[in-house]
Amino acid sequence: MTYEVRGLVVRTVDLSGSDKLLTILTAEHGLVTAVANGSRSLKSRYLAASQLFCYASFVLESRRDRFWVREVELIESFYELRLDIVNTALANYVCEVAGDVTVPEQPDPEILRTALNSLYAIANNKYPLPVIKAAFEFRVAAMLGYLPELSACLLCGATEGEMLLDVMNGSVVCSECHSSVERELPRHEDDFAARTRSLLCILTPASRAALQYILACPLERLFSFRLGAEDMRHLSHAAEEYLLNHLERGFKTLQFYKEVASGNP
Ligand SMILES: [Zn+2]
């Protein structure tokens, strides 16, 4: 039995010989793993489309409890992603996250589109990488159901000024309310208070406005915002904390991206 799917290769693992196990994020069937049999006499087109970051149309055959790639037609290779180590590192992170938050047989076309848009933006150097990364992280978190309420302080209803994003509650608290809550904390905080406090991220007015934009804009305009360095720093920090804490995990590809982006590979 054969299936035709369109998808993005988010992971490849070398198997014995020249076979590769591809993890493909598809719109129709969620995450699909399939063996690309390299020992057959393959056209170069086939090999080129079986690499990480390739978006392609695959004909898969179901046999012996596995899918096997029978035919493949490349749609987009995102070739430029491979020309710069920092771009490659961020693309790897995008693919690892996309593969982590999707599962087999649960179609999630929005996650796929967001990953594709992000790869396209990275490949074409259209936007600063921190903008792409933060927008991707918050948008994915929102698509998974972790949509923060940002319009007003949870405690007093204030709508202006600097706020603190309460990561796990998905709400914001203004600086004044936060200060008064802080004063009421016991002198020697217990572990719980310390941990809770560490999950508050500063959102300046501009970074909060950018976050509201990210969560509401059409996907094709996801990266069309600009922030000054300080505001961007707060948004980046909040985006990463928000996604990782809700997913309850870290990513090796993220660690590597941060190393190469800061010039310390
Ligand atoms: Zn308040």
PDB file of C-alpha atoms and ligand atoms in Angstrom:
ATOM      1  CA  MET A   1       0.000   0.000   0.000  1.00  0.00           C
ATOM      2  CA  THR A   2       1.355   3.421  -0.876  1.00  0.00           C
ATOM      3  CA  TYR A   3       0.630   6.883   0.479  1.00  0.00           C
ATOM      4  CA  GLU A   4       1.476  10.280  -0.860  1.00  0.00           C
ATOM      5  CA  VAL A   5       2.381  12.953   1.666  1.00  0.00           C
ATOM      6  CA  ARG A   6       3.934  16.379   1.622  1.00  0.00           C
ATOM      7  CA  GLY A   7       6.277  17.146   4.437  1.00  0.00           C
ATOM      8  CA  LEU A   8       9.336  18.700   5.984  1.00  0.00           C
ATOM      9  CA  VAL A   9      12.252  16.463   6.996  1.00  0.00           C
ATOM     10  CA  VAL A  10      12.824  17.454  10.622  1.00  0.00           C
ATOM     11  CA  ARG A  11      15.253  14.689  11.578  1.00  0.00           C
ATOM     12  CA  THR A  12      17.502  12.162   9.866  1.00  0.00           C
ATOM     13  CA  VAL A  13      19.308   9.209  11.421  1.00  0.00           C
ATOM     14  CA  ASP A  14      21.852   7.109   9.539  1.00  0.00           C
ATOM     15  CA  LEU A  15      20.968   3.428   9.546  1.00  0.00           C
ATOM     16  CA  SER A  16      23.093   0.530   8.368  1.00  0.00           C
ATOM     17  CA  GLY A  17      24.602   0.845   4.928  1.00  0.00           C
ATOM     18  CA  SER A  18      23.454   4.008   3.252  1.00  0.00           C
ATOM     19  CA  ASP A  19      19.891   3.809   4.557  1.00  0.00           C
ATOM     20  CA  LYS A  20      18.472   6.757   6.443  1.00  0.00           C
ATOM     21  CA  LEU A  21      15.542   7.036   8.803  1.00  0.00           C
ATOM     22  CA  LEU A  22      13.657  10.224   8.021  1.00  0.00           C
ATOM     23  CA  THR A  23      11.253  11.931  10.393  1.00  0.00           C
ATOM     24  CA  ILE A  24       8.871  13.916   8.237  1.00  0.00           C
ATOM     25  CA  LEU A  25       6.406  16.487   9.533  1.00  0.00           C
ATOM     26  CA  THR A  26       3.391  16.248   7.245  1.00  0.00           C
ATOM     27  CA  ALA A  27       0.192  18.248   7.064  1.00  0.00           C
ATOM     28  CA  GLU A  28      -1.954  15.156   6.495  1.00  0.00           C
ATOM     29  CA  HIS A  29      -0.592  12.639   9.020  1.00  0.00           C
ATOM     30  CA  GLY A  30       1.416  14.608  11.570  1.00  0.00           C
ATOM     31  CA  LEU A  31       4.813  13.065  12.172  1.00  0.00           C
ATOM     32  CA  VAL A  32       5.813  10.192   9.880  1.00  0.00           C
ATOM     33  CA  THR A  33       8.996   8.135  10.057  1.00  0.00           C
ATOM     34  CA  ALA A  34      10.163   6.415   6.904  1.00  0.00           C
ATOM     35  CA  VAL A  35      13.260   4.600   5.724  1.00  0.00           C
ATOM     36  CA  ALA A  36      15.012   6.061   2.707  1.00  0.00           C
ATOM     37  CA  ASN A  37      16.787   3.124   1.191  1.00  0.00           C
ATOM     38  CA  GLY A  38      20.118   4.425  -0.076  1.00  0.00           C
ATOM     39  CA  SER A  39      21.371   1.157  -1.521  1.00  0.00           C
ATOM     40  CA  ARG A  40      19.040   1.283  -4.486  1.00  0.00           C
ATOM     41  CA  SER A  41      20.294   3.000  -7.553  1.00  0.00           C
ATOM     42  CA  LEU A  42      18.936   6.378  -6.741  1.00  0.00           C
ATOM     43  CA  LYS A  43      18.603   9.456  -8.745  1.00  0.00           C
ATOM     44  CA  SER A  44      20.419  12.378  -7.208  1.00  0.00           C
ATOM     45  CA  ARG A  45      17.066  14.120  -6.972  1.00  0.00           C
ATOM     46  CA  TYR A  46      15.957  11.460  -4.514  1.00  0.00           C
ATOM     47  CA  LEU A  47      19.011  11.870  -2.322  1.00  0.00           C
ATOM     48  CA  ALA A  48      18.811  15.648  -2.388  1.00  0.00           C
ATOM     49  CA  ALA A  49      15.236  15.568  -1.103  1.00  0.00           C
ATOM     50  CA  SER A  50      15.956  13.154   1.739  1.00  0.00           C
ATOM     51  CA  GLN A  51      18.024  15.581   3.774  1.00  0.00           C
ATOM     52  CA  LEU A  52      17.231  17.593   6.846  1.00  0.00           C
ATOM     53  CA  PHE A  53      15.262  20.812   6.114  1.00  0.00           C
ATOM     54  CA  CYS A  54      13.906  19.489   2.802  1.00  0.00           C
ATOM     55  CA  TYR A  55      10.248  20.069   2.060  1.00  0.00           C
ATOM     56  CA  ALA A  56       9.119  17.492  -0.453  1.00  0.00           C
ATOM     57  CA  SER A  57       6.346  15.317  -1.775  1.00  0.00           C
ATOM     58  CA  PHE A  58       6.934  11.689  -0.779  1.00  0.00           C
ATOM     59  CA  VAL A  59       5.420   8.440  -1.989  1.00  0.00           C
ATOM     60  CA  LEU A  60       5.643   6.044   0.942  1.00  0.00           C
ATOM     61  CA  GLU A  61       5.106   2.322   0.926  1.00  0.00           C
ATOM     62  CA  SER A  62       3.861   0.551   4.039  1.00  0.00           C
ATOM     63  CA  ARG A  63       5.687  -2.751   4.459  1.00  0.00           C
ATOM     64  CA  ARG A  64       6.914  -4.801   7.437  1.00  0.00           C
ATOM     65  CA  ASP A  65       5.489  -2.322   9.974  1.00  0.00           C
ATOM     66  CA  ARG A  66       7.464   0.490   8.421  1.00  0.00           C
ATOM     67  CA  PHE A  67       7.146   3.167   5.822  1.00  0.00           C
ATOM     68  CA  TRP A  68       9.664   3.133   3.001  1.00  0.00           C
ATOM     69  CA  VAL A  69      10.313   6.070   0.714  1.00  0.00           C
ATOM     70  CA  ARG A  70       9.523   4.983  -2.832  1.00  0.00           C
ATOM     71  CA  GLU A  71       9.544   8.295  -4.640  1.00  0.00           C
ATOM     72  CA  VAL A  72      10.285  11.812  -3.665  1.00  0.00           C
ATOM     73  CA  GLU A  73       9.950  15.142  -5.379  1.00  0.00           C
ATOM     74  CA  LEU A  74      11.686  18.116  -3.877  1.00  0.00           C
ATOM     75  CA  ILE A  75       9.559  21.224  -3.367  1.00  0.00           C
ATOM     76  CA  GLU A  76      12.022  23.387  -1.394  1.00  0.00           C
ATOM     77  CA  SER A  77      15.513  22.466  -0.186  1.00  0.00           C
ATOM     78  CA  PHE A  78      16.176  25.639   1.855  1.00  0.00           C
ATOM     79  CA  TYR A  79      19.709  25.302   0.515  1.00  0.00           C
ATOM     80  CA  GLU A  80      20.807  28.671   1.926  1.00  0.00           C
ATOM     81  CA  LEU A  81      20.220  27.417   5.470  1.00  0.00           C
ATOM     82  CA  ARG A  82      23.357  25.342   5.183  1.00  0.00           C
ATOM     83  CA  LEU A  83      25.673  28.199   4.248  1.00  0.00           C
ATOM     84  CA  ASP A  84      25.951  29.778   7.678  1.00  0.00           C
ATOM     85  CA  ILE A  85      26.497  27.892  10.920  1.00  0.00           C
ATOM     86  CA  VAL A  86      24.284  30.200  13.002  1.00  0.00           C
ATOM     87  CA  ASN A  87      21.440  29.941  10.475  1.00  0.00           C
ATOM     88  CA  THR A  88      21.862  26.149  10.370  1.00  0.00           C
ATOM     89  CA  ALA A  89      21.819  25.988  14.164  1.00  0.00           C
ATOM     90  CA  LEU A  90      18.577  27.957  14.460  1.00  0.00           C
ATOM     91  CA  ALA A  91      16.968  25.879  11.684  1.00  0.00           C
ATOM     92  CA  ASN A  92      17.959  22.734  13.589  1.00  0.00           C
ATOM     93  CA  TYR A  93      16.245  24.087  16.696  1.00  0.00           C
ATOM     94  CA  VAL A  94      13.079  24.950  14.730  1.00  0.00           C
ATOM     95  CA  CYS A  95      13.001  21.403  13.337  1.00  0.00           C
ATOM     96  CA  GLU A  96      13.665  19.765  16.709  1.00  0.00           C
ATOM     97  CA  VAL A  97      10.860  21.738  18.361  1.00  0.00           C
ATOM     98  CA  ALA A  98       8.449  21.038  15.477  1.00  0.00           C
ATOM     99  CA  GLY A  99       9.231  17.322  15.717  1.00  0.00           C
ATOM    100  CA  ASP A 100       8.849  17.348  19.489  1.00  0.00           C
ATOM    101  CA  VAL A 101       5.430  19.011  19.665  1.00  0.00           C
ATOM    102  CA  THR A 102       3.777  16.889  16.961  1.00  0.00           C
ATOM    103  CA  VAL A 103       2.867  13.205  16.964  1.00  0.00           C
ATOM    104  CA  PRO A 104       2.011  10.547  14.374  1.00  0.00           C
ATOM    105  CA  GLU A 105      -1.488  10.558  12.890  1.00  0.00           C
ATOM    106  CA  GLN A 106      -2.441  13.886  14.415  1.00  0.00           C
ATOM    107  CA  PRO A 107      -2.462  16.448  11.622  1.00  0.00           C
ATOM    108  CA  ASP A 108      -1.088  19.813  12.680  1.00  0.00           C
ATOM    109  CA  PRO A 109      -0.802  21.908   9.533  1.00  0.00           C
ATOM    110  CA  GLU A 110      -0.305  25.159  11.497  1.00  0.00           C
ATOM    111  CA  ILE A 111       2.851  23.895  13.207  1.00  0.00           C
ATOM    112  CA  LEU A 112       4.148  22.752   9.821  1.00  0.00           C
ATOM    113  CA  ARG A 113       3.389  26.138   8.236  1.00  0.00           C
ATOM    114  CA  THR A 114       5.038  27.987  11.110  1.00  0.00           C
ATOM    115  CA  ALA A 115       8.159  25.829  10.824  1.00  0.00           C
ATOM    116  CA  LEU A 116       8.272  26.323   7.041  1.00  0.00           C
ATOM    117  CA  ASN A 117       7.829  30.100   7.349  1.00  0.00           C
ATOM    118  CA  SER A 118      10.586  30.218   9.956  1.00  0.00           C
ATOM    119  CA  LEU A 119      13.006  28.207   7.797  1.00  0.00           C
ATOM    120  CA  TYR A 120      12.195  30.409   4.824  1.00  0.00           C
ATOM    121  CA  ALA A 121      12.845  33.567   6.846  1.00  0.00           C
ATOM    122  CA  ILE A 122      16.149  32.202   8.209  1.00  0.00           C
ATOM    123  CA  ALA A 123      17.302  31.034   4.761  1.00  0.00           C
ATOM    124  CA  ASN A 124      16.598  34.371   3.132  1.00  0.00           C
ATOM    125  CA  ASN A 125      18.127  36.556   5.828  1.00  0.00           C
ATOM    126  CA  LYS A 126      14.937  38.588   5.749  1.00  0.00           C
ATOM    127  CA  TYR A 127      14.685  39.205   9.473  1.00  0.00           C
ATOM    128  CA  PRO A 128      17.063  39.212  12.457  1.00  0.00           C
ATOM    129  CA  LEU A 129      17.428  35.691  13.882  1.00  0.00           C
ATOM    130  CA  PRO A 130      16.297  36.689  17.419  1.00  0.00           C
ATOM    131  CA  VAL A 131      13.033  38.009  15.913  1.00  0.00           C
ATOM    132  CA  ILE A 132      12.412  34.707  14.100  1.00  0.00           C
ATOM    133  CA  LYS A 133      13.313  32.623  17.132  1.00  0.00           C
ATOM    134  CA  ALA A 134      11.131  34.520  19.630  1.00  0.00           C
ATOM    135  CA  ALA A 135       8.132  34.698  17.282  1.00  0.00           C
ATOM    136  CA  PHE A 136       8.415  30.987  16.500  1.00  0.00           C
ATOM    137  CA  GLU A 137       8.646  30.044  20.185  1.00  0.00           C
ATOM    138  CA  PHE A 138       5.660  32.107  21.318  1.00  0.00           C
ATOM    139  CA  ARG A 139       3.524  31.167  18.327  1.00  0.00           C
ATOM    140  CA  VAL A 140       4.179  27.444  18.807  1.00  0.00           C
ATOM    141  CA  ALA A 141       3.396  27.702  22.528  1.00  0.00           C
ATOM    142  CA  ALA A 142       0.116  29.450  21.679  1.00  0.00           C
ATOM    143  CA  MET A 143      -0.786  26.783  19.103  1.00  0.00           C
ATOM    144  CA  LEU A 144      -0.259  24.125  21.765  1.00  0.00           C
ATOM    145  CA  GLY A 145      -2.854  25.877  23.915  1.00  0.00           C
ATOM    146  CA  TYR A 146      -0.588  28.002  26.117  1.00  0.00           C
ATOM    147  CA  LEU A 147      -1.959  31.360  25.104  1.00  0.00           C
ATOM    148  CA  PRO A 148      -0.972  34.093  27.585  1.00  0.00           C
ATOM    149  CA  GLU A 149      -3.442  36.815  28.621  1.00  0.00           C
ATOM    150  CA  LEU A 150      -1.524  40.048  28.176  1.00  0.00           C
ATOM    151  CA  SER A 151      -4.075  42.829  28.024  1.00  0.00           C
ATOM    152  CA  ALA A 152      -4.006  43.887  31.693  1.00  0.00           C
ATOM    153  CA  CYS A 153      -2.394  43.247  35.073  1.00  0.00           C
ATOM    154  CA  LEU A 154      -4.018  40.196  36.624  1.00  0.00           C
ATOM    155  CA  LEU A 155      -4.191  41.835  40.062  1.00  0.00           C
ATOM    156  CA  CYS A 156      -5.164  45.491  39.496  1.00  0.00           C
ATOM    157  CA  GLY A 157      -6.235  45.663  35.850  1.00  0.00           C
ATOM    158  CA  ALA A 158      -3.565  48.218  34.848  1.00  0.00           C
ATOM    159  CA  THR A 159      -2.929  48.236  31.129  1.00  0.00           C
ATOM    160  CA  GLU A 160       0.142  50.487  30.850  1.00  0.00           C
ATOM    161  CA  GLY A 161       3.775  50.331  31.872  1.00  0.00           C
ATOM    162  CA  GLU A 162       6.242  47.560  32.481  1.00  0.00           C
ATOM    163  CA  MET A 163       4.746  44.175  33.306  1.00  0.00           C
ATOM    164  CA  LEU A 164       6.013  40.818  34.465  1.00  0.00           C
ATOM    165  CA  LEU A 165       4.960  37.744  32.520  1.00  0.00           C
ATOM    166  CA  ASP A 166       4.048  34.940  34.870  1.00  0.00           C
ATOM    167  CA  VAL A 167       5.225  32.110  32.637  1.00  0.00           C
ATOM    168  CA  MET A 168       3.330  29.186  34.120  1.00  0.00           C
ATOM    169  CA  ASN A 169       0.087  31.099  34.696  1.00  0.00           C
ATOM    170  CA  GLY A 170       0.188  32.773  31.302  1.00  0.00           C
ATOM    171  CA  SER A 171      -0.711  36.149  32.805  1.00  0.00           C
ATOM    172  CA  VAL A 172       0.938  39.508  33.442  1.00  0.00           C
ATOM    173  CA  VAL A 173       1.378  41.478  36.660  1.00  0.00           C
ATOM    174  CA  CYS A 174       2.344  45.162  36.755  1.00  0.00           C
ATOM    175  CA  SER A 175       5.541  46.276  38.522  1.00  0.00           C
ATOM    176  CA  GLU A 176       3.615  47.900  41.392  1.00  0.00           C
ATOM    177  CA  CYS A 177       1.542  44.832  42.191  1.00  0.00           C
ATOM    178  CA  HIS A 178       4.644  42.709  41.921  1.00  0.00           C
ATOM    179  CA  SER A 179       6.523  44.931  44.391  1.00  0.00           C
ATOM    180  CA  SER A 180       3.729  44.736  46.937  1.00  0.00           C
ATOM    181  CA  VAL A 181       3.518  40.952  46.576  1.00  0.00           C
ATOM    182  CA  GLU A 182       7.298  40.747  46.996  1.00  0.00           C
ATOM    183  CA  ARG A 183       7.114  42.709  50.250  1.00  0.00           C
ATOM    184  CA  GLU A 184       4.687  40.172  51.662  1.00  0.00           C
ATOM    185  CA  LEU A 185       6.939  37.221  50.941  1.00  0.00           C
ATOM    186  CA  PRO A 186       8.609  35.720  54.003  1.00  0.00           C
ATOM    187  CA  ARG A 187      12.147  36.864  54.712  1.00  0.00           C
ATOM    188  CA  HIS A 188      13.622  33.447  54.023  1.00  0.00           C
ATOM    189  CA  GLU A 189      11.907  32.287  50.910  1.00  0.00           C
ATOM    190  CA  ASP A 190      11.277  28.617  50.604  1.00  0.00           C
ATOM    191  CA  ASP A 191      12.176  26.736  47.439  1.00  0.00           C
ATOM    192  CA  PHE A 192       8.718  27.121  46.032  1.00  0.00           C
ATOM    193  CA  ALA A 193       8.746  30.916  46.255  1.00  0.00           C
ATOM    194  CA  ALA A 194      12.210  31.052  44.716  1.00  0.00           C
ATOM    195  CA  ARG A 195      11.176  28.843  41.846  1.00  0.00           C
ATOM    196  CA  THR A 196       7.964  30.758  41.276  1.00  0.00           C
ATOM    197  CA  ARG A 197       9.834  34.009  41.201  1.00  0.00           C
ATOM    198  CA  SER A 198      12.326  32.717  38.668  1.00  0.00           C
ATOM    199  CA  LEU A 199       9.483  32.168  36.206  1.00  0.00           C
ATOM    200  CA  LEU A 200       8.617  35.854  35.984  1.00  0.00           C
ATOM    201  CA  CYS A 201       9.970  37.593  32.890  1.00  0.00           C
ATOM    202  CA  ILE A 202      10.053  41.349  32.377  1.00  0.00           C
ATOM    203  CA  LEU A 203       7.948  42.646  29.504  1.00  0.00           C
ATOM    204  CA  THR A 204       8.621  46.268  28.645  1.00  0.00           C
ATOM    205  CA  PRO A 205       5.694  48.089  26.970  1.00  0.00           C
ATOM    206  CA  ALA A 206       7.304  47.560  23.553  1.00  0.00           C
ATOM    207  CA  SER A 207       8.110  43.897  24.121  1.00  0.00           C
ATOM    208  CA  ARG A 208       4.568  43.249  25.388  1.00  0.00           C
ATOM    209  CA  ALA A 209       3.148  44.979  22.293  1.00  0.00           C
ATOM    210  CA  ALA A 210       5.400  42.824  20.085  1.00  0.00           C
ATOM    211  CA  LEU A 211       4.216  39.698  21.877  1.00  0.00           C
ATOM    212  CA  GLN A 212       0.574  40.689  21.381  1.00  0.00           C
ATOM    213  CA  TYR A 213       1.366  41.178  17.709  1.00  0.00           C
ATOM    214  CA  ILE A 214       3.048  37.747  17.428  1.00  0.00           C
ATOM    215  CA  LEU A 215       0.016  35.999  18.908  1.00  0.00           C
ATOM    216  CA  ALA A 216      -2.576  37.780  16.763  1.00  0.00           C
ATOM    217  CA  CYS A 217      -0.979  38.525  13.370  1.00  0.00           C
ATOM    218  CA  PRO A 218      -1.486  36.448  10.217  1.00  0.00           C
ATOM    219  CA  LEU A 219       1.199  33.784   9.945  1.00  0.00           C
ATOM    220  CA  GLU A 220       2.747  35.300   6.826  1.00  0.00           C
ATOM    221  CA  ARG A 221       3.444  38.536   8.770  1.00  0.00           C
ATOM    222  CA  LEU A 222       4.812  36.751  11.846  1.00  0.00           C
ATOM    223  CA  PHE A 223       8.257  38.338  11.776  1.00  0.00           C
ATOM    224  CA  SER A 224       7.258  41.808  10.602  1.00  0.00           C
ATOM    225  CA  PHE A 225       7.992  43.705  13.772  1.00  0.00           C
ATOM    226  CA  ARG A 226      11.002  45.605  15.066  1.00  0.00           C
ATOM    227  CA  LEU A 227      12.280  46.203  18.575  1.00  0.00           C
ATOM    228  CA  GLY A 228      15.226  48.042  20.072  1.00  0.00           C
ATOM    229  CA  ALA A 229      18.011  45.909  21.552  1.00  0.00           C
ATOM    230  CA  GLU A 230      16.818  46.105  25.165  1.00  0.00           C
ATOM    231  CA  ASP A 231      13.172  45.353  24.333  1.00  0.00           C
ATOM    232  CA  MET A 232      14.269  42.487  22.070  1.00  0.00           C
ATOM    233  CA  ARG A 233      16.402  41.037  24.855  1.00  0.00           C
ATOM    234  CA  HIS A 234      13.359  40.877  27.160  1.00  0.00           C
ATOM    235  CA  LEU A 235      11.168  39.359  24.445  1.00  0.00           C
ATOM    236  CA  SER A 236      13.797  36.721  23.608  1.00  0.00           C
ATOM    237  CA  HIS A 237      14.221  35.728  27.226  1.00  0.00           C
ATOM    238  CA  ALA A 238      10.459  35.528  27.810  1.00  0.00           C
ATOM    239  CA  ALA A 239       9.852  33.504  24.620  1.00  0.00           C
ATOM    240  CA  GLU A 240      12.426  30.879  25.476  1.00  0.00           C
ATOM    241  CA  GLU A 241      11.349  30.551  29.109  1.00  0.00           C
ATOM    242  CA  TYR A 242       7.717  30.365  28.068  1.00  0.00           C
ATOM    243  CA  LEU A 243       8.117  27.574  25.513  1.00  0.00           C
ATOM    244  CA  LEU A 244      10.659  25.474  27.412  1.00  0.00           C
ATOM    245  CA  ASN A 245       8.802  25.646  30.711  1.00  0.00           C
ATOM    246  CA  HIS A 246       5.510  24.685  29.143  1.00  0.00           C
ATOM    247  CA  LEU A 247       7.124  21.826  27.240  1.00  0.00           C
ATOM    248  CA  GLU A 248       9.040  20.907  30.413  1.00  0.00           C
ATOM    249  CA  ARG A 249      12.234  20.180  28.527  1.00  0.00           C
ATOM    250  CA  GLY A 250      15.356  21.669  26.999  1.00  0.00           C
ATOM    251  CA  PHE A 251      16.787  21.198  23.519  1.00  0.00           C
ATOM    252  CA  LYS A 252      20.386  20.350  22.614  1.00  0.00           C
ATOM    253  CA  THR A 253      19.938  22.239  19.353  1.00  0.00           C
ATOM    254  CA  LEU A 254      19.011  25.353  21.341  1.00  0.00           C
ATOM    255  CA  GLN A 255      22.139  25.071  23.432  1.00  0.00           C
ATOM    256  CA  PHE A 256      24.215  24.772  20.281  1.00  0.00           C
ATOM    257  CA  TYR A 257      22.465  27.730  18.640  1.00  0.00           C
ATOM    258  CA  LYS A 258      23.205  29.901  21.668  1.00  0.00           C
ATOM    259  CA  GLU A 259      26.858  28.875  21.617  1.00  0.00           C
ATOM    260  CA  VAL A 260      27.400  29.657  17.950  1.00  0.00           C
ATOM    261  CA  ALA A 261      25.229  32.792  18.024  1.00  0.00           C
ATOM    262  CA  SER A 262      27.338  34.215  20.841  1.00  0.00           C
ATOM    263  CA  GLY A 263      30.544  33.306  18.994  1.00  0.00           C
ATOM    264  CA  ASN A 264      31.631  30.569  21.415  1.00  0.00           C
ATOM    265  CA  PRO A 265      31.299  27.267  19.604  1.00  0.00           C
TER     266      PRO A 265
HETATM  267 ZN    ZN B   1      -1.168  45.583  38.965  1.00  0.00          ZN
END
